[in-house]
Coordinates of C-alpha atoms in Angstrom, one line a residue:
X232 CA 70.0 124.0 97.8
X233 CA 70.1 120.5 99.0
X234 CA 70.9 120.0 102.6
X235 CA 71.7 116.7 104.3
X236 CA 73.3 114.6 107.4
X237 CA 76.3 113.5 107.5
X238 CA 76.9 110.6 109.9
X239 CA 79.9 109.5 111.3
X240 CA 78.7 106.9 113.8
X241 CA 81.0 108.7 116.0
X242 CA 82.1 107.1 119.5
X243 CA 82.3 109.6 121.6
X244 CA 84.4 109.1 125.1
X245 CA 82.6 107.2 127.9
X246 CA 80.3 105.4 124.9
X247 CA 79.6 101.7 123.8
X248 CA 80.0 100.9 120.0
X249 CA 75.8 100.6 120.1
X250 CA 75.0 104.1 121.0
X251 CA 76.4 105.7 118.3
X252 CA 75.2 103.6 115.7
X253 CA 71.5 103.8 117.5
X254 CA 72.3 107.5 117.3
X255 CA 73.3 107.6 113.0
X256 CA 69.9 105.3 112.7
X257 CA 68.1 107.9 114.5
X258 CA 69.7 110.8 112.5
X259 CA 68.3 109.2 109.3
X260 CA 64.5 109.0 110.6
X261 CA 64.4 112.8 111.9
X262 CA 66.6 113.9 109.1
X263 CA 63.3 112.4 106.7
X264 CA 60.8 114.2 109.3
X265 CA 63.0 117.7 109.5
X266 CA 62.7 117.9 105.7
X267 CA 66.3 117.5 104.8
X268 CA 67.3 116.0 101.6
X269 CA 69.7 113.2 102.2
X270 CA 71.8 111.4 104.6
X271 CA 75.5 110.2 103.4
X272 CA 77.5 107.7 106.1
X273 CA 81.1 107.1 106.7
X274 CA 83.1 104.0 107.1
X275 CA 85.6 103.4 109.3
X276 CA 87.2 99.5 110.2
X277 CA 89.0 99.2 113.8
X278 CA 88.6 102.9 115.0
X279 CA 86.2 104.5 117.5
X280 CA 86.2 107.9 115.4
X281 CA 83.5 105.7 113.5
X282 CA 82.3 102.7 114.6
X283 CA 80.2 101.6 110.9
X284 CA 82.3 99.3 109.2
X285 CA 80.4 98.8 106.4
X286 CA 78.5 102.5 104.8
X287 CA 76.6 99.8 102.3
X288 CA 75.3 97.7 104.9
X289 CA 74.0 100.6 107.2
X290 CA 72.4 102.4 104.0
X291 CA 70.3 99.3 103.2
X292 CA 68.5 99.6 107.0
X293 CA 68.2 103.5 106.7
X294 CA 66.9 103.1 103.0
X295 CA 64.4 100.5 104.4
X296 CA 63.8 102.7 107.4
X297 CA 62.7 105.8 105.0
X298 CA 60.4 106.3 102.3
X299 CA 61.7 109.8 101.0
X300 CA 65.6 110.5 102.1
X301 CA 68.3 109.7 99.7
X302 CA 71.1 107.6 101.3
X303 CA 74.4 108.2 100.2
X304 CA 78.1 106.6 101.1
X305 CA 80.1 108.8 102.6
X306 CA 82.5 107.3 101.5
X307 CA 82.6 103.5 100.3
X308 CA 86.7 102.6 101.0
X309 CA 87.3 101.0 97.4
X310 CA 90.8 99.5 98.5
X311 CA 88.5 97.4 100.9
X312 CA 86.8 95.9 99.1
X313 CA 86.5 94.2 95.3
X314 CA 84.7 96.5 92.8
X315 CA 82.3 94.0 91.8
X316 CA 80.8 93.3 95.1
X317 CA 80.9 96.9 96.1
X318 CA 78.9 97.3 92.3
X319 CA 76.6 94.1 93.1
X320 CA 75.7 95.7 96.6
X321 CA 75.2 99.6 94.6
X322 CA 72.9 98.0 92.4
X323 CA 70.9 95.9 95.0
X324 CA 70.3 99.2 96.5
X325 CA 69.6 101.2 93.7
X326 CA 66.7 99.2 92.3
X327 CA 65.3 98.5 95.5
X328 CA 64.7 101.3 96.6
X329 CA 63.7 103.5 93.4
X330 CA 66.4 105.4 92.8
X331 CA 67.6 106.9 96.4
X332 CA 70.8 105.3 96.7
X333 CA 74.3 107.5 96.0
X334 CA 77.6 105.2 96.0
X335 CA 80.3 107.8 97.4
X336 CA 83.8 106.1 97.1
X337 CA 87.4 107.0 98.2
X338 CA 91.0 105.5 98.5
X339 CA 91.1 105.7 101.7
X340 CA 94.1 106.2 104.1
X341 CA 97.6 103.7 104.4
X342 CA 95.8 102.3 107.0
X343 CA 96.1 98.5 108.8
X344 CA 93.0 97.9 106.9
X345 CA 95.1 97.5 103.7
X346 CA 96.9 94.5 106.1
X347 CA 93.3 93.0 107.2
X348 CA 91.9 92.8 104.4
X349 CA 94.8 91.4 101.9
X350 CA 94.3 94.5 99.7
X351 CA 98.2 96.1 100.2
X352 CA 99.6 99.2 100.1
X353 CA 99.6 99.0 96.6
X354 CA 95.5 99.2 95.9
X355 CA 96.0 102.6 97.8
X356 CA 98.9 104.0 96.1
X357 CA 97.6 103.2 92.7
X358 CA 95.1 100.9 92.3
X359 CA 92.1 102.9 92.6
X360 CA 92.3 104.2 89.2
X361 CA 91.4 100.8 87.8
X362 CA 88.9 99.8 90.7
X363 CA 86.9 102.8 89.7
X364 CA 87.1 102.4 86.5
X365 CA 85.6 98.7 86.8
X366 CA 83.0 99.8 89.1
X367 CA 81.6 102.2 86.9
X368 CA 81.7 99.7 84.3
X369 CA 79.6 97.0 86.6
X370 CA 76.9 100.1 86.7
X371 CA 76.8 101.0 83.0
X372 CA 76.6 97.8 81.2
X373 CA 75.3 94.9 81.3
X374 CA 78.3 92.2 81.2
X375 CA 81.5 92.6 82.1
X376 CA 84.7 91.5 82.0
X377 CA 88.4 92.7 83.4
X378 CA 91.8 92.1 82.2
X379 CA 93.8 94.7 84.0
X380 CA 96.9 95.3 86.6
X381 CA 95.0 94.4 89.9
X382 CA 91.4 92.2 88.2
X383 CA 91.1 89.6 85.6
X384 CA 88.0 87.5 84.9
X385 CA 86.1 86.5 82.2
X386 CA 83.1 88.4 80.7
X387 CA 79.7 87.2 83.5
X388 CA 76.2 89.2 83.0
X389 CA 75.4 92.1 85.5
X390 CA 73.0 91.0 88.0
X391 CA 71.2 93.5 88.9
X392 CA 70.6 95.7 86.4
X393 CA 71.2 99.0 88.0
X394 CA 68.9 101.0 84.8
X395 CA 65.9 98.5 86.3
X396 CA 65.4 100.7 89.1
X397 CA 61.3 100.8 90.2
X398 CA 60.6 104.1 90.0
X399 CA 63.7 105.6 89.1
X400 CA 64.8 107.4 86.2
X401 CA 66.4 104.3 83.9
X402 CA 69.9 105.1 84.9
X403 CA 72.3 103.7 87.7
X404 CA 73.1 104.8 91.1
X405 CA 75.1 108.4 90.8
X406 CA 78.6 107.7 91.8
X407 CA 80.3 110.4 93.4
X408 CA 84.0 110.4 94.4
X409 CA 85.8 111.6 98.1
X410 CA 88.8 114.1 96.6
X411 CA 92.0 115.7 98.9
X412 CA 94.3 116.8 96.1
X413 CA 94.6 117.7 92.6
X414 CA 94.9 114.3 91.2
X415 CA 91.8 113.1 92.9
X416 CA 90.6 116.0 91.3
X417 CA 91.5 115.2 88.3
X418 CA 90.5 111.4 88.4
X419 CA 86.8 112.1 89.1
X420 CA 86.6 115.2 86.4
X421 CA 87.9 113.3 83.8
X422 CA 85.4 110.5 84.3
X423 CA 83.0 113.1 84.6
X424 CA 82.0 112.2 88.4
X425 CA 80.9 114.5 91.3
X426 CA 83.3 115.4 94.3
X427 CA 82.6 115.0 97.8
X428 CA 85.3 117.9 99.6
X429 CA 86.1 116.9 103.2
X430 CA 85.0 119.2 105.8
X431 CA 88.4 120.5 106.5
X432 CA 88.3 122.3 103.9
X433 CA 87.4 125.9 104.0
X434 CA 85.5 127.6 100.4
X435 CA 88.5 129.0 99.5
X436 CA 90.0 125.4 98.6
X437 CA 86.9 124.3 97.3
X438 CA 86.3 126.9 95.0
X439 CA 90.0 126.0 93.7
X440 CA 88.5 122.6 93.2
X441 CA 85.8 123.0 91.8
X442 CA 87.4 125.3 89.3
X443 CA 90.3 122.8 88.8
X444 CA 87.5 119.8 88.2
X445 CA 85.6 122.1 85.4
X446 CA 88.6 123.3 83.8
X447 CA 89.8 119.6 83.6
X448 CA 86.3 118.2 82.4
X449 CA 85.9 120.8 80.0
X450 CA 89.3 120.0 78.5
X451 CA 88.3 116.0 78.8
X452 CA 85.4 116.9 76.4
X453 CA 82.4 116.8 79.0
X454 CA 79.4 119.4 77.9
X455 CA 79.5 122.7 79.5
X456 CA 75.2 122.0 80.3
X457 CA 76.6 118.7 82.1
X458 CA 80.1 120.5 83.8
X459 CA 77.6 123.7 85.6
X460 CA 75.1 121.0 86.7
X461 CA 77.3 118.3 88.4
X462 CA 76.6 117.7 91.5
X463 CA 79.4 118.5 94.0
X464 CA 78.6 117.7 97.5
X465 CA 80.4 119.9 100.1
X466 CA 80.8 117.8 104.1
X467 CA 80.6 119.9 107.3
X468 CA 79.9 120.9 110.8
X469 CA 76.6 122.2 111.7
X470 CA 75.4 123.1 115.8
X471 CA 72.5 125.5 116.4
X472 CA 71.8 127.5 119.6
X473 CA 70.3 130.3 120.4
X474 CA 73.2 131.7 120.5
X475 CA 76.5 131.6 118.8
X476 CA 78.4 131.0 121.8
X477 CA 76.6 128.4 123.2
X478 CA 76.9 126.1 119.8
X479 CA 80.5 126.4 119.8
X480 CA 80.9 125.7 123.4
X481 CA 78.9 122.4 123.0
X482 CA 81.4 121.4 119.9
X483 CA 84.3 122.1 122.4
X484 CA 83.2 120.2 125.1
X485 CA 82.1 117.1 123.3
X486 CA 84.8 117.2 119.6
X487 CA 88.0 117.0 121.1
X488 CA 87.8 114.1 123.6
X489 CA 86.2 112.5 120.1
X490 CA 88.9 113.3 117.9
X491 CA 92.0 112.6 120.4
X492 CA 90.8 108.7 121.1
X493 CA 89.7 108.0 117.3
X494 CA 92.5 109.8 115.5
X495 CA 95.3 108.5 118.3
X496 CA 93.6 105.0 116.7
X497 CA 94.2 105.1 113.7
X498 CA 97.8 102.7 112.6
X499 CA 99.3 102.7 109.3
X500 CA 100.0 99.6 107.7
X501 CA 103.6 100.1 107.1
X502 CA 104.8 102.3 110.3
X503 CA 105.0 105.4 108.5
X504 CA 104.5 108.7 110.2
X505 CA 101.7 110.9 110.8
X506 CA 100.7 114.2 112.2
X507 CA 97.9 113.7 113.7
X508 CA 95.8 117.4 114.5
X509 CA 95.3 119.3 117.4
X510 CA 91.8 118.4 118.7
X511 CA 90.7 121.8 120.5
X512 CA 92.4 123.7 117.5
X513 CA 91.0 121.4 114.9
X514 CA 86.9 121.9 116.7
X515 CA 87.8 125.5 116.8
X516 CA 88.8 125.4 112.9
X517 CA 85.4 123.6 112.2
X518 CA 83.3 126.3 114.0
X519 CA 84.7 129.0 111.9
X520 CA 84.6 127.4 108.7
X521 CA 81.0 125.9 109.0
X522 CA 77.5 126.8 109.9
X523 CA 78.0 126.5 113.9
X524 CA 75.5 129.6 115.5
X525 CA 72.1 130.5 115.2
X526 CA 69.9 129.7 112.8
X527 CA 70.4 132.8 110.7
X528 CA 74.3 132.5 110.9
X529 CA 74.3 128.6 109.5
X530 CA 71.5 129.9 106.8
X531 CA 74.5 132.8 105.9
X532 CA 77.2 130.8 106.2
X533 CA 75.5 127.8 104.0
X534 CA 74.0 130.3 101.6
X535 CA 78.0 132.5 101.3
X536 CA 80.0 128.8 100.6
X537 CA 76.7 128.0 97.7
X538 CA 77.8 131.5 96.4
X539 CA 81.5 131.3 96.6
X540 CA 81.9 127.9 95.4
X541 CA 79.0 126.9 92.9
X542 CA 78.5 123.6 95.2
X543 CA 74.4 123.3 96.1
X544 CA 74.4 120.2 98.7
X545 CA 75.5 119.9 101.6
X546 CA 76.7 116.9 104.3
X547 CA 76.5 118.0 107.5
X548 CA 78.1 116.9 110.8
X549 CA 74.8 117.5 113.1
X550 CA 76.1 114.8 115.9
X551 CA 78.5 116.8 117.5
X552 CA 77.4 117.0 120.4
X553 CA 77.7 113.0 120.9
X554 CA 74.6 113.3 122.7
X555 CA 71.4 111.5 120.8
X556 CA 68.7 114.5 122.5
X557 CA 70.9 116.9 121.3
X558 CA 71.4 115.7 118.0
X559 CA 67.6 114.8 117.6
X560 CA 67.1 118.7 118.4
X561 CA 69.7 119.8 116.4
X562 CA 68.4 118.4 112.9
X563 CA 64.8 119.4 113.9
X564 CA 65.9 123.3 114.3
X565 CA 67.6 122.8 110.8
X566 CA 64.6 121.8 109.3
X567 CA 62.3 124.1 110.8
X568 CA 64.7 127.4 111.2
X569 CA 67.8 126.9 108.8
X570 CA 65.7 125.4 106.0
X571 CA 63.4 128.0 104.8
X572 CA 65.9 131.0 105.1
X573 CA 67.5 129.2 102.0
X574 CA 64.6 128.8 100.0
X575 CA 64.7 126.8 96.6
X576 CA 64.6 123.5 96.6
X577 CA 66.3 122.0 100.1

């Protein structure tokens, strides 16, 4: 089992836009010194629910900043951004850094983002088929050319070569996609790709994914070796206390104010409506779904959601406190008393 943090760069009320990202930077050098396997970071443009704007940028300090931690994207927003550049910057990263980097990508939401950048609503509602598509192709070979709905250049050499990783194992970066519904589903199993399932999620609905993404790659002709082994990463919430009550309380204290100012934030790009979620019911949701307890309830509750989905690694939420003490003492206690009731490899 493979457990790491995931970082949301969170601004939690009463904050500055610098302490949270001092706090995600901080998250990546314990994280390395607790023992746990990986750190993936979210991006966010215009919102205080996370203040990184670009997951890329800030896993090119943190990958500098460790020697042994993978770094992941948690996710990449491919409707920001061209495919190419997001591939040039994946492959920078990749053979710099021997092999730690994992390029997580989603759609995104209808956001104003769409607006700022000059992407439209339309790279959301069906381009990212095709941006995927080319990105993969920037990591796999080694010149490259488009002629499709949304890109069309002529063939130009990949530079980088992702396979020329120092110390890696002659392949790219692993790609891994965000997926919220059956046709995301669909989209990564067919290309074979690994699913990152949102913390909202309980295992219920992502053993129904899982199964949905192995019956579909199965029937796309992937090996039945390669569909067992992929890689699904499963996002969370974890808080440690002493005792189970005291880790909740410190999520209901800090998560809500969080999630009322940066989901109110959030504007779509063409007015439509949305429901945004209850705060208080939507922290409560995340305690009982995740491992939020003692150390011997998150080692249960990480060990039942291994067993009743098939999913081995895990992104977790430790910054919920929005305090940078509490979070520092939060990923220590995973590493030294969540860490070894799992065994295997974490």
């Amino acid at each position: 089992m493979r457990v790491g943090a995931f970082v949301l760069a969170a601004q939690f009320p009463g904050q500055g836009q610098g302490e949270p990202l001092h706090r995600a930077v901080r998250t990546a050098e314990v994280a390395e010194e607790a023992g746990l396997d990986s750190v993936w970071l979210a991006e966010h443009h215009f919102v205080p629910y996370g203040v990184c704007p670009s997951a890329v940028t800030l896993a090119a300090l943190l990958l500098g900043r460790t020697r042994r931690l993978r770094v992941g994207t948690a996710v990449s927003v491919l409707p920001s951004t061209h495919p190419v550049a997001l591939g040039e910057q994946a492959a920078l990263l990749h053979v710099t850094s021997g092999g730690r980097f994992t390029l997580g990508v989603g759609r995104g939401g209808p956001w104003v983002d769409l607006e700022v950048f000059g992407s439209g609503l339309e790279a959301y509602e069906s381009g990212f088929p095709e941006d995927l598509d080319l990105l993969r192709r920037w990591l796999t070979e080694p010149r490259v050319g488009a002629a499709g709905d949304r890109h069309g250049f002529r063939e130009v050499a990949v530079v980088p070569r992702p396979e020329e990783a120092l110390d890696g194992d002659g392949t790219g970066p692993e790609v891994i996609v965000a997926c919220t519904s059956p046709a995301s589903v669909r989209l990564a199993a067919e290309r074979g790709l690994p699913m990152l399932l949102g913390m909202h999620c309980g295992d219920e609905d992502k053993a129904e994914m899982v199964a949905l993404w192995r019956r579909t790659a199965l029937a796309a002709g992937h090996a039945r070796e390669f569909v067992r082994a992929a890689g699904h990463v499963s996002a969370g919430v974890c808080q440690l206390a002493d005792r189970t009550a005291d880790a909740r309380e410190a999520l209901l204290k800090s998560m809500p104010g969080w999630l009322r100012q940066g989901l109110e934030a959030h504007v779509t790009v063409d007015g439509r409506e949305r429901a945004m979620r209850d705060p208080v019911a939507y922290t409560e949701l995340l305690c009982d779904l995740h491992p939020v307890g003692t150390p011997g309830l998150a080692a249960d509750r990480l060990a039942a959601t291994s067993e009743r989905t098939g999913i081995t690694r895990f992104a977790l939420l430790t910054e919920g406190s929005g305090d940078l003490a509490a979070t520092e003492e939060n990923l220590r206690r995973i590493g030294a008393e969540v860490l070894p009731r799992l065994g295997g490899d974490v």
